[in-house]
């Protein structure tokens, strides 16, 4: 492989998008309203679509003749490098929206930075994804405000969600030697560069939503190195079922 | 001088200059581009172009992929045959594989045997590429056309509770309201007209 670092970087991003897209797709058919059902299904579609672009590019970089489906489906649990935040169960609607808001805000700023990547394909994927992420931020932020500043019950649920989710947020900003090398080459972006604006936007929305940001929590990480919570296993049971039962099946 | 294999382009013979492949020399994006080509090779391009022009979006069947700006370019190569480049509207747009398939079928019917449909991500698709004619067809079909320029929206695309004044495609009233940010497909939002009370789709400006 000519660029192993790039390959690993792409897989991390692709796994994040795939697992989150799959997680959100669990809402399809079960949302509180029809409009929201359509909205979350669209979220899921965007993330799965982004993961496909990333896996396809990773497969080309790997150059072993594998395709995006094989990179996405045919691997063991520890080979998934998504962050822990995205594999957590959906919880109630409030939890789902709160996580979508916190993660989409990060991703929107991430893709905007990635537009300047020296890697043309990554910059192209970013140009597409940035537009989609902007909608994710807007939609979820509006919900966070409505629910946070809604009834006592919805406020409590949003506050609980924020408190539970926060411990998984540090992992979004982790970097290791693989990323550092790519950042130095102008290919990858340093997530720490967007941390301040990410945080200030979260605080801005929380203020409008009358929510409190409790940042003093123990940070849980590990997904990036393949150390997952038990919840990923349940996702994979469903996600990989067709590929494991009928290997290499095609539509 | 060498000839491009006849199967590729029906009974029209193409000639390349020296060892240069056609693909490298002639890439067309529009009908005007074809008219600018050397006379000898216009016919196969024209034939292919009108075949591609007949391909519609499977989810909005009144729009052709040219109206939408999904079609990007066409080139003819003596090694690879026809190369058609299309670009997805959204990352997960499920219509893409259907469109690619329809392009192959349309060109096959027009006599082109060797066709490659190439998916390009760069530059990213924008509603700015939708043709005037396309926007009109969209409204006649009952879908409000994208408003404004995507490039102008870049900074405030994520602005909260943004109000875009959308004109009802049915009664042309501007007294409308957004019901939901997402609609029946990734590219649309749901609106309601407060004058004629009909719900309708709005094609988002991205």
Tab-separated table of C-alpha atoms in Angstrom:
chain	number	residue	atom	x	y	z
A	1	UNK	CA	0.000	0.000	0.000
A	2	UNK	CA	1.368	3.370	-0.952
A	3	UNK	CA	-0.304	5.321	1.777
A	4	UNK	CA	-1.183	3.251	4.802
A	5	UNK	CA	-1.798	6.266	7.007
A	6	UNK	CA	-4.357	7.678	4.624
A	7	UNK	CA	-6.060	4.305	4.403
A	8	UNK	CA	-6.388	4.076	8.186
A	9	UNK	CA	-7.592	7.654	8.421
A	10	UNK	CA	-10.292	7.011	5.825
A	11	UNK	CA	-11.424	3.849	7.592
A	12	UNK	CA	-11.820	5.731	10.881
A	13	UNK	CA	-13.966	8.382	9.249
A	14	UNK	CA	-15.949	5.838	7.254
A	15	UNK	CA	-16.619	3.682	10.329
A	16	UNK	CA	-17.885	6.735	12.200
A	17	UNK	CA	-20.310	7.583	9.417
A	18	UNK	CA	-21.471	4.017	8.885
A	19	UNK	CA	-22.103	3.194	12.536
A	20	UNK	CA	-23.831	6.484	13.215
A	21	UNK	CA	-25.903	6.213	10.039
A	22	UNK	CA	-26.947	2.696	10.980
A	23	UNK	CA	-27.767	3.730	14.534
A	24	UNK	CA	-29.990	6.573	13.408
A	25	UNK	CA	-31.662	4.378	10.810
A	26	UNK	CA	-33.108	2.379	13.714
A	27	UNK	CA	-35.586	5.258	14.088
A	28	UNK	CA	-37.032	4.686	10.636
A	29	UNK	CA	-40.688	3.812	11.118
A	30	UNK	CA	-40.637	4.573	14.852
A	31	UNK	CA	-40.290	8.348	15.175
A	32	UNK	CA	-42.727	10.432	17.204
A	33	UNK	CA	-44.040	12.125	14.048
A	34	UNK	CA	-44.006	11.300	10.353
A	35	UNK	CA	-41.962	14.432	9.510
A	36	UNK	CA	-39.320	13.448	12.017
A	37	UNK	CA	-39.292	9.908	10.742
A	38	UNK	CA	-38.440	11.252	7.305
A	39	UNK	CA	-35.876	13.668	8.730
A	40	UNK	CA	-33.973	11.030	10.701
A	41	UNK	CA	-34.122	8.599	7.794
A	42	UNK	CA	-32.517	11.336	5.702
A	43	UNK	CA	-29.849	11.851	8.355
A	44	UNK	CA	-29.096	8.153	8.229
A	45	UNK	CA	-28.984	8.171	4.445
A	46	UNK	CA	-26.534	11.079	4.395
A	47	UNK	CA	-24.184	9.363	6.837
A	48	UNK	CA	-24.317	5.995	5.106
A	49	UNK	CA	-23.770	7.793	1.793
A	50	UNK	CA	-20.748	9.620	3.169
A	51	UNK	CA	-19.350	6.364	4.519
A	52	UNK	CA	-19.700	4.818	1.087
A	53	UNK	CA	-17.640	7.584	-0.525
A	54	UNK	CA	-14.984	7.180	2.165
A	55	UNK	CA	-14.853	3.359	1.977
A	56	UNK	CA	-14.729	3.511	-1.824
A	57	UNK	CA	-11.743	5.828	-1.643
A	58	UNK	CA	-10.119	3.673	1.053
A	59	UNK	CA	-10.548	0.609	-1.160
A	60	UNK	CA	-8.812	2.415	-4.025
A	61	UNK	CA	-5.945	3.437	-1.744
A	62	UNK	CA	-5.620	-0.092	-0.408
A	63	UNK	CA	-5.443	-1.416	-3.951
A	64	UNK	CA	-6.202	-5.037	-3.115
A	65	UNK	CA	-9.293	-5.269	-5.249
A	66	UNK	CA	-11.647	-5.098	-2.276
A	67	UNK	CA	-14.717	-2.918	-2.633
A	68	UNK	CA	-16.501	-0.588	-0.238
A	69	UNK	CA	-18.906	-3.294	0.937
A	70	UNK	CA	-16.074	-5.560	2.005
A	71	UNK	CA	-14.426	-2.760	3.947
A	72	UNK	CA	-17.706	-1.904	5.608
A	73	UNK	CA	-19.144	-5.326	6.403
A	74	UNK	CA	-16.523	-8.013	6.386
A	75	UNK	CA	-14.430	-7.384	9.450
A	76	UNK	CA	-14.316	-8.163	13.144
A	77	UNK	CA	-15.615	-5.965	15.913
A	78	UNK	CA	-12.186	-4.706	16.919
A	79	UNK	CA	-11.461	-3.643	13.352
A	80	UNK	CA	-14.174	-1.001	13.565
A	81	UNK	CA	-12.583	2.287	14.599
A	82	UNK	CA	-15.636	4.430	15.219
A	83	UNK	CA	-15.761	6.560	18.349
A	84	UNK	CA	-17.787	5.276	21.316
A	85	UNK	CA	-20.296	8.123	21.165
A	86	UNK	CA	-21.800	6.901	17.914
A	87	UNK	CA	-22.427	3.304	18.926
A	88	UNK	CA	-24.373	4.140	22.090
A	89	UNK	CA	-28.026	3.124	21.894
A	90	UNK	CA	-30.491	5.760	20.682
A	91	UNK	CA	-32.189	6.108	24.057
A	92	UNK	CA	-35.222	8.376	23.881
A	93	UNK	CA	-35.799	10.938	21.145
A	94	UNK	CA	-34.115	13.591	23.292
A	95	UNK	CA	-30.908	11.555	23.582
A	96	UNK	CA	-30.874	10.901	19.832
A	97	UNK	CA	-31.335	14.587	19.023
A	98	UNK	CA	-28.798	15.740	21.607
A	99	UNK	CA	-26.146	13.364	20.239
A	100	UNK	CA	-26.987	14.315	16.647
A	101	UNK	CA	-26.587	17.977	17.584
A	102	UNK	CA	-23.256	17.558	19.371
A	103	UNK	CA	-21.798	15.321	16.665
A	104	UNK	CA	-23.200	17.189	13.647
A	105	UNK	CA	-21.857	20.478	14.967
A	106	UNK	CA	-18.441	18.842	15.157
A	107	UNK	CA	-18.756	17.295	11.702
A	108	UNK	CA	-19.933	20.489	10.049
A	109	UNK	CA	-16.848	22.337	11.268
A	110	UNK	CA	-14.720	19.302	10.436
A	111	UNK	CA	-15.866	19.195	6.787
A	112	UNK	CA	-15.520	22.959	6.386
A	113	UNK	CA	-11.859	22.618	7.383
A	114	UNK	CA	-11.437	19.552	5.205
A	115	UNK	CA	-12.397	21.611	2.139
A	116	UNK	CA	-8.780	22.810	2.194
A	117	UNK	CA	-7.242	19.348	2.311
A	118	UNK	CA	-4.413	18.797	-0.142
A	119	UNK	CA	-6.009	15.465	-0.939
A	120	UNK	CA	-8.403	16.246	-3.776
A	121	UNK	CA	-10.770	13.355	-3.170
A	122	UNK	CA	-11.094	14.158	0.517
A	123	UNK	CA	-11.741	17.799	-0.338
A	124	UNK	CA	-14.428	16.674	-2.803
A	125	UNK	CA	-16.115	14.450	-0.224
A	126	UNK	CA	-15.943	17.359	2.220
A	127	UNK	CA	-17.614	19.737	-0.243
A	128	UNK	CA	-20.532	17.374	-0.542
A	129	UNK	CA	-20.760	16.458	3.133
A	130	UNK	CA	-20.475	20.011	4.415
A	131	UNK	CA	-23.783	20.920	2.808
A	132	UNK	CA	-25.483	17.895	4.328
A	133	UNK	CA	-23.942	18.501	7.754
A	134	UNK	CA	-25.253	22.090	7.765
A	135	UNK	CA	-28.780	20.717	7.559
A	136	UNK	CA	-28.081	18.225	10.335
A	137	UNK	CA	-26.862	21.004	12.610
A	138	UNK	CA	-29.785	23.267	11.866
A	139	UNK	CA	-32.398	20.586	12.328
A	140	UNK	CA	-30.972	19.140	15.530
A	141	UNK	CA	-30.138	22.535	17.065
A	142	UNK	CA	-33.711	23.713	16.554
A	143	UNK	CA	-34.948	20.603	18.315
A	144	UNK	CA	-32.490	21.047	21.203
A	145	UNK	CA	-33.870	24.563	21.737
A	146	UNK	CA	-37.510	23.508	21.451
A	147	UNK	CA	-37.156	20.566	23.788
A	148	UNK	CA	-34.708	22.150	26.231
A	149	UNK	CA	-36.878	25.240	26.502
A	150	UNK	CA	-40.066	23.207	26.291
A	151	UNK	CA	-41.940	21.462	29.087
A	152	UNK	CA	-40.376	20.448	32.393
A	153	UNK	CA	-40.366	16.848	31.179
A	154	UNK	CA	-38.659	17.597	27.843
A	155	UNK	CA	-36.188	19.916	29.586
A	156	UNK	CA	-35.250	17.202	32.093
A	157	UNK	CA	-34.773	14.631	29.370
A	158	UNK	CA	-32.535	16.927	27.320
A	159	UNK	CA	-30.467	17.785	30.384
A	160	UNK	CA	-30.065	14.101	31.250
A	161	UNK	CA	-29.071	13.349	27.661
A	162	UNK	CA	-26.453	16.104	27.626
A	163	UNK	CA	-25.006	14.901	30.937
A	164	UNK	CA	-24.817	11.300	29.736
A	165	UNK	CA	-23.346	12.135	26.351
A	166	UNK	CA	-20.628	14.541	27.421
A	167	UNK	CA	-18.205	11.840	28.621
A	168	UNK	CA	-17.894	10.546	25.052
A	169	UNK	CA	-17.045	13.892	23.450
A	170	UNK	CA	-13.291	13.988	24.146
A	171	UNK	CA	-12.722	11.131	21.710
A	172	UNK	CA	-13.731	13.363	18.781
A	173	UNK	CA	-10.644	15.477	19.425
A	174	UNK	CA	-8.090	12.696	19.889
A	175	UNK	CA	-5.215	12.395	17.460
A	176	UNK	CA	-2.409	9.859	17.197
A	177	UNK	CA	0.775	9.605	15.125
A	178	UNK	CA	-1.188	8.554	12.023
A	179	UNK	CA	-3.226	11.735	12.048
A	180	UNK	CA	-0.296	13.894	13.070
A	181	UNK	CA	1.647	12.739	10.007
A	182	UNK	CA	-1.306	13.440	7.716
A	183	UNK	CA	-1.942	16.797	9.371
A	184	UNK	CA	1.680	17.737	8.733
A	185	UNK	CA	1.171	16.836	5.069
A	186	UNK	CA	-1.935	19.026	4.845
A	187	UNK	CA	-4.131	16.005	4.135
A	188	UNK	CA	-5.923	15.550	7.469
A	189	UNK	CA	-7.193	18.255	9.751
A	190	UNK	CA	-6.391	18.720	13.406
A	191	UNK	CA	-9.694	18.409	15.298
A	192	UNK	CA	-8.286	20.471	18.152
A	193	UNK	CA	-8.364	23.459	15.817
A	194	UNK	CA	-12.140	23.327	15.716
A	195	UNK	CA	-12.679	22.464	19.380
A	196	UNK	CA	-13.147	26.049	20.587
A	197	UNK	CA	-15.696	27.032	17.972
A	198	UNK	CA	-17.471	23.715	18.427
A	199	UNK	CA	-17.730	24.288	22.173
A	200	UNK	CA	-18.850	27.882	21.867
A	201	UNK	CA	-21.633	26.916	19.456
A	202	UNK	CA	-22.821	24.170	21.830
A	203	UNK	CA	-22.825	26.701	24.669
A	204	UNK	CA	-24.718	29.224	22.573
A	205	UNK	CA	-27.452	26.729	21.760
A	206	UNK	CA	-27.551	25.392	25.333
A	207	UNK	CA	-28.120	28.903	26.589
A	208	UNK	CA	-31.058	29.370	24.224
A	209	UNK	CA	-32.323	25.951	25.303
A	210	UNK	CA	-31.978	26.808	29.026
A	211	UNK	CA	-29.685	23.797	29.458
A	212	UNK	CA	-26.553	23.554	31.578
A	213	UNK	CA	-23.310	22.245	30.160
A	214	UNK	CA	-21.694	20.050	32.811
A	215	UNK	CA	-18.185	19.558	31.514
A	216	UNK	CA	-16.617	18.178	34.669
A	217	UNK	CA	-16.961	14.492	33.844
A	218	UNK	CA	-14.610	11.554	33.343
A	219	UNK	CA	-13.920	11.153	29.614
A	220	UNK	CA	-14.441	7.678	28.177
A	221	UNK	CA	-12.509	6.804	25.005
A	222	UNK	CA	-11.344	3.657	23.232
A	223	UNK	CA	-13.401	3.171	20.073
A	224	UNK	CA	-10.695	4.613	17.851
A	225	UNK	CA	-8.361	1.829	18.921
A	226	UNK	CA	-11.054	-0.829	18.584
A	227	UNK	CA	-11.948	-1.030	22.293
A	228	UNK	CA	-15.713	-0.829	22.034
A	229	UNK	CA	-18.655	-0.870	24.377
A	230	UNK	CA	-20.916	-3.928	24.268
A	231	UNK	CA	-23.397	-1.976	22.126
A	232	UNK	CA	-21.356	-2.201	18.932
A	233	UNK	CA	-21.770	-5.975	18.947
A	234	UNK	CA	-25.529	-5.639	18.772
A	235	UNK	CA	-25.232	-3.238	15.832
A	236	UNK	CA	-22.927	-5.627	13.966
A	237	UNK	CA	-25.307	-8.560	14.469
A	238	UNK	CA	-27.786	-6.716	12.322
A	239	UNK	CA	-25.413	-4.763	10.078
A	240	UNK	CA	-23.329	-7.770	9.022
A	241	UNK	CA	-26.030	-10.392	8.923
A	242	UNK	CA	-26.677	-10.418	5.183
A	243	UNK	CA	-22.974	-10.359	4.261
A	244	UNK	CA	-22.132	-13.156	6.705
A	245	UNK	CA	-25.085	-15.306	5.745
A	246	UNK	CA	-24.751	-14.822	2.002
A	247	UNK	CA	-21.101	-13.823	1.464
A	248	UNK	CA	-20.442	-11.562	-1.532
A	249	UNK	CA	-24.109	-11.359	-2.342
A	250	UNK	CA	-25.126	-8.622	-4.772
A	251	UNK	CA	-28.407	-6.911	-5.502
B	1	UNK	CA	-4.594	7.929	-38.676
B	2	UNK	CA	-6.542	5.220	-36.935
B	3	UNK	CA	-10.203	4.440	-36.699
B	4	UNK	CA	-12.264	3.875	-33.647
B	5	UNK	CA	-13.886	0.483	-33.679
B	6	UNK	CA	-17.208	0.651	-35.412
B	7	UNK	CA	-19.175	-1.253	-32.770
B	8	UNK	CA	-18.585	1.514	-30.347
B	9	UNK	CA	-20.387	4.183	-32.222
B	10	UNK	CA	-22.794	2.455	-34.513
B	11	UNK	CA	-22.040	2.997	-38.155
B	12	UNK	CA	-20.232	6.291	-37.742
B	13	UNK	CA	-16.498	6.107	-38.155
B	14	UNK	CA	-14.427	8.276	-35.897
B	15	UNK	CA	-10.943	9.335	-36.661
B	16	UNK	CA	-8.332	10.271	-34.125
B	17	UNK	CA	-5.367	12.420	-34.884
B	18	UNK	CA	-2.064	10.633	-34.460
B	19	UNK	CA	-2.027	8.463	-31.335
B	20	UNK	CA	-4.273	10.721	-29.354
B	21	UNK	CA	-7.381	9.137	-27.968
B	22	UNK	CA	-10.612	10.923	-28.392
B	23	UNK	CA	-11.302	11.019	-24.672
B	24	UNK	CA	-8.357	13.267	-24.085
B	25	UNK	CA	-9.268	15.594	-26.899
B	26	UNK	CA	-12.986	15.993	-26.883
B	27	UNK	CA	-14.990	16.295	-23.731
B	28	UNK	CA	-18.375	17.907	-24.097
B	29	UNK	CA	-20.561	19.368	-21.393
B	30	UNK	CA	-23.343	20.828	-23.486
B	31	UNK	CA	-24.833	20.931	-26.924
B	32	UNK	CA	-22.850	24.092	-27.687
B	33	UNK	CA	-19.641	22.176	-27.025
B	34	UNK	CA	-20.652	19.644	-29.667
B	35	UNK	CA	-21.263	22.356	-32.263
B	36	UNK	CA	-17.721	23.539	-31.675
B	37	UNK	CA	-16.284	20.102	-32.516
B	38	UNK	CA	-14.751	19.256	-35.904
B	39	UNK	CA	-17.599	18.480	-38.281
B	40	UNK	CA	-16.561	14.869	-38.844
B	41	UNK	CA	-17.138	13.800	-35.288
B	42	UNK	CA	-20.214	15.825	-34.374
B	43	UNK	CA	-22.722	13.158	-35.341
B	44	UNK	CA	-21.845	10.460	-32.813
B	45	UNK	CA	-21.612	13.056	-30.057
B	46	UNK	CA	-24.980	14.467	-31.028
B	47	UNK	CA	-26.492	10.989	-31.117
B	48	UNK	CA	-25.115	10.142	-27.696
B	49	UNK	CA	-26.069	13.500	-26.264
B	50	UNK	CA	-29.699	13.237	-27.270
B	51	UNK	CA	-29.830	9.701	-25.872
B	52	UNK	CA	-28.522	10.953	-22.519
B	53	UNK	CA	-30.910	13.875	-22.676
B	54	UNK	CA	-33.792	11.429	-22.560
B	55	UNK	CA	-32.771	10.071	-19.144
B	56	UNK	CA	-34.902	11.383	-16.302
B	57	UNK	CA	-34.482	11.426	-12.570
B	58	UNK	CA	-36.393	8.339	-11.351
B	59	UNK	CA	-37.786	10.242	-8.358
B	60	UNK	CA	-38.695	13.457	-10.201
B	61	UNK	CA	-39.531	12.037	-13.623
B	62	UNK	CA	-40.240	15.430	-15.233
B	63	UNK	CA	-36.611	16.435	-14.915
B	64	UNK	CA	-33.899	15.097	-17.163
B	65	UNK	CA	-30.439	14.608	-15.702
B	66	UNK	CA	-29.400	17.596	-17.794
B	67	UNK	CA	-32.112	19.808	-16.280
B	68	UNK	CA	-30.808	18.763	-12.873
B	69	UNK	CA	-27.147	19.287	-13.624
B	70	UNK	CA	-26.421	15.672	-12.688
B	71	UNK	CA	-24.956	15.062	-16.154
B	72	UNK	CA	-21.453	16.547	-16.225
B	73	UNK	CA	-19.695	15.458	-19.382
B	74	UNK	CA	-19.429	13.077	-22.273
B	75	UNK	CA	-16.326	11.875	-24.050
B	76	UNK	CA	-15.550	9.232	-26.625
B	77	UNK	CA	-12.451	7.150	-26.367
B	78	UNK	CA	-11.358	4.479	-28.844
B	79	UNK	CA	-10.333	2.202	-26.008
B	80	UNK	CA	-13.159	2.689	-23.550
B	81	UNK	CA	-15.994	3.721	-25.802
B	82	UNK	CA	-18.343	6.309	-24.395
B	83	UNK	CA	-17.593	7.797	-21.027
B	84	UNK	CA	-20.438	9.598	-19.353
B	85	UNK	CA	-19.708	11.463	-16.138
B	86	UNK	CA	-22.483	12.113	-13.664
B	87	UNK	CA	-22.427	13.523	-10.148
B	88	UNK	CA	-24.669	12.674	-7.178
B	89	UNK	CA	-26.957	15.317	-5.693
B	90	UNK	CA	-26.543	13.966	-2.144
B	91	UNK	CA	-23.975	11.480	-0.809
B	92	UNK	CA	-26.576	8.805	-0.180
B	93	UNK	CA	-28.815	9.557	-3.140
B	94	UNK	CA	-30.346	6.163	-4.010
B	95	UNK	CA	-31.226	7.348	-7.520
B	96	UNK	CA	-27.611	7.345	-8.700
B	97	UNK	CA	-27.292	3.684	-9.592
B	98	UNK	CA	-30.685	3.843	-11.329
B	99	UNK	CA	-29.568	6.883	-13.323
B	100	UNK	CA	-26.298	5.189	-14.310
B	101	UNK	CA	-28.267	2.165	-15.446
B	102	UNK	CA	-30.755	4.282	-17.415
B	103	UNK	CA	-27.887	6.093	-19.157
B	104	UNK	CA	-26.411	2.761	-20.262
B	105	UNK	CA	-29.763	1.556	-21.528
B	106	UNK	CA	-30.500	4.786	-23.427
B	107	UNK	CA	-27.090	4.709	-25.097
B	108	UNK	CA	-27.438	1.016	-25.818
B	109	UNK	CA	-30.709	1.681	-27.607
B	110	UNK	CA	-28.998	4.402	-29.617
B	111	UNK	CA	-26.459	1.817	-30.799
B	112	UNK	CA	-23.542	2.437	-28.464
B	113	UNK	CA	-22.242	-0.873	-27.221
B	114	UNK	CA	-19.428	0.153	-24.966
B	115	UNK	CA	-20.444	2.639	-22.302
B	116	UNK	CA	-18.830	3.573	-19.016
B	117	UNK	CA	-20.684	5.717	-16.524
B	118	UNK	CA	-18.280	7.471	-14.258
B	119	UNK	CA	-19.361	8.945	-10.922
B	120	UNK	CA	-17.600	12.149	-10.053
B	121	UNK	CA	-17.687	13.903	-6.676
B	122	UNK	CA	-15.811	16.985	-7.675
B	123	UNK	CA	-16.948	19.678	-7.936
B	124	UNK	CA	-19.831	19.012	-5.562
B	125	UNK	CA	-23.273	19.246	-7.108
B	126	UNK	CA	-25.236	22.383	-6.407
B	127	UNK	CA	-28.768	23.505	-7.257
B	128	UNK	CA	-27.111	26.417	-9.080
B	129	UNK	CA	-26.576	23.945	-11.929
B	130	UNK	CA	-30.252	23.329	-12.379
B	131	UNK	CA	-31.369	24.845	-15.685
B	132	UNK	CA	-34.038	27.551	-15.973
B	133	UNK	CA	-36.108	25.129	-17.980
B	134	UNK	CA	-35.636	22.537	-15.240
B	135	UNK	CA	-36.874	24.940	-12.565
B	136	UNK	CA	-39.943	25.733	-14.604
B	137	UNK	CA	-40.725	22.044	-15.154
B	138	UNK	CA	-40.324	21.493	-11.424
B	139	UNK	CA	-42.889	24.166	-10.536
B	140	UNK	CA	-45.329	22.901	-13.177
B	141	UNK	CA	-44.977	19.471	-11.595
B	142	UNK	CA	-45.912	20.867	-8.166
B	143	UNK	CA	-42.499	21.196	-6.524
B	144	UNK	CA	-41.222	24.641	-5.526
B	145	UNK	CA	-37.872	25.321	-7.196
B	146	UNK	CA	-34.730	26.168	-5.210
B	147	UNK	CA	-34.538	29.833	-4.304
B	148	UNK	CA	-31.352	31.873	-4.484
B	149	UNK	CA	-27.775	30.867	-5.148
B	150	UNK	CA	-26.154	28.117	-3.126
B	151	UNK	CA	-22.805	29.902	-3.092
B	152	UNK	CA	-24.420	32.923	-1.440
B	153	UNK	CA	-25.832	30.726	1.323
B	154	UNK	CA	-22.556	29.191	2.325
B	155	UNK	CA	-22.052	31.200	5.491
B	156	UNK	CA	-25.570	31.037	6.856
B	157	UNK	CA	-26.627	27.638	5.647
B	158	UNK	CA	-26.737	26.438	9.229
B	159	UNK	CA	-28.554	29.544	10.512
B	160	UNK	CA	-31.316	28.629	12.909
B	161	UNK	CA	-35.008	28.971	12.184
B	162	UNK	CA	-34.081	30.522	8.858
B	163	UNK	CA	-37.123	31.701	6.963
B	164	UNK	CA	-37.031	31.290	3.215
B	165	UNK	CA	-40.006	32.735	1.421
B	166	UNK	CA	-41.181	29.935	-0.804
B	167	UNK	CA	-43.833	30.473	-3.428
B	168	UNK	CA	-46.616	27.879	-3.562
B	169	UNK	CA	-46.280	26.034	-6.892
B	170	UNK	CA	-50.051	25.575	-7.023
B	171	UNK	CA	-51.608	29.002	-6.280
B	172	UNK	CA	-48.406	31.118	-6.417
B	173	UNK	CA	-49.028	32.578	-2.964
B	174	UNK	CA	-46.039	33.524	-0.840
B	175	UNK	CA	-48.015	32.906	2.336
B	176	UNK	CA	-46.410	29.547	3.058
B	177	UNK	CA	-44.750	27.852	6.017
B	178	UNK	CA	-42.144	25.176	6.481
B	179	UNK	CA	-43.455	21.933	7.953
B	180	UNK	CA	-40.201	20.025	8.040
B	181	UNK	CA	-36.602	20.428	6.977
B	182	UNK	CA	-36.617	17.087	5.188
B	183	UNK	CA	-39.063	15.830	2.592
B	184	UNK	CA	-39.882	12.791	0.497
B	185	UNK	CA	-36.307	12.689	-0.818
B	186	UNK	CA	-33.018	14.018	0.532
B	187	UNK	CA	-33.178	17.025	-1.760
B	188	UNK	CA	-36.552	18.341	-0.619
B	189	UNK	CA	-38.228	20.007	2.378
B	190	UNK	CA	-41.912	19.952	3.259
B	191	UNK	CA	-43.951	23.147	3.093
B	192	UNK	CA	-47.601	24.111	3.380
B	193	UNK	CA	-49.446	26.902	1.615
B	194	UNK	CA	-51.547	28.963	3.991
B	195	UNK	CA	-53.594	30.404	1.139
B	196	UNK	CA	-54.724	27.290	-0.709
B	197	UNK	CA	-53.940	24.976	2.239
B	198	UNK	CA	-52.110	22.459	0.066
B	199	UNK	CA	-48.911	20.842	1.293
B	200	UNK	CA	-46.031	20.797	-1.200
B	201	UNK	CA	-42.365	19.926	-1.578
B	202	UNK	CA	-39.639	22.535	-1.830
B	203	UNK	CA	-36.427	21.609	-3.633
B	204	UNK	CA	-33.752	22.775	-1.180
B	205	UNK	CA	-31.093	25.196	-2.305
B	206	UNK	CA	-27.731	23.574	-1.614
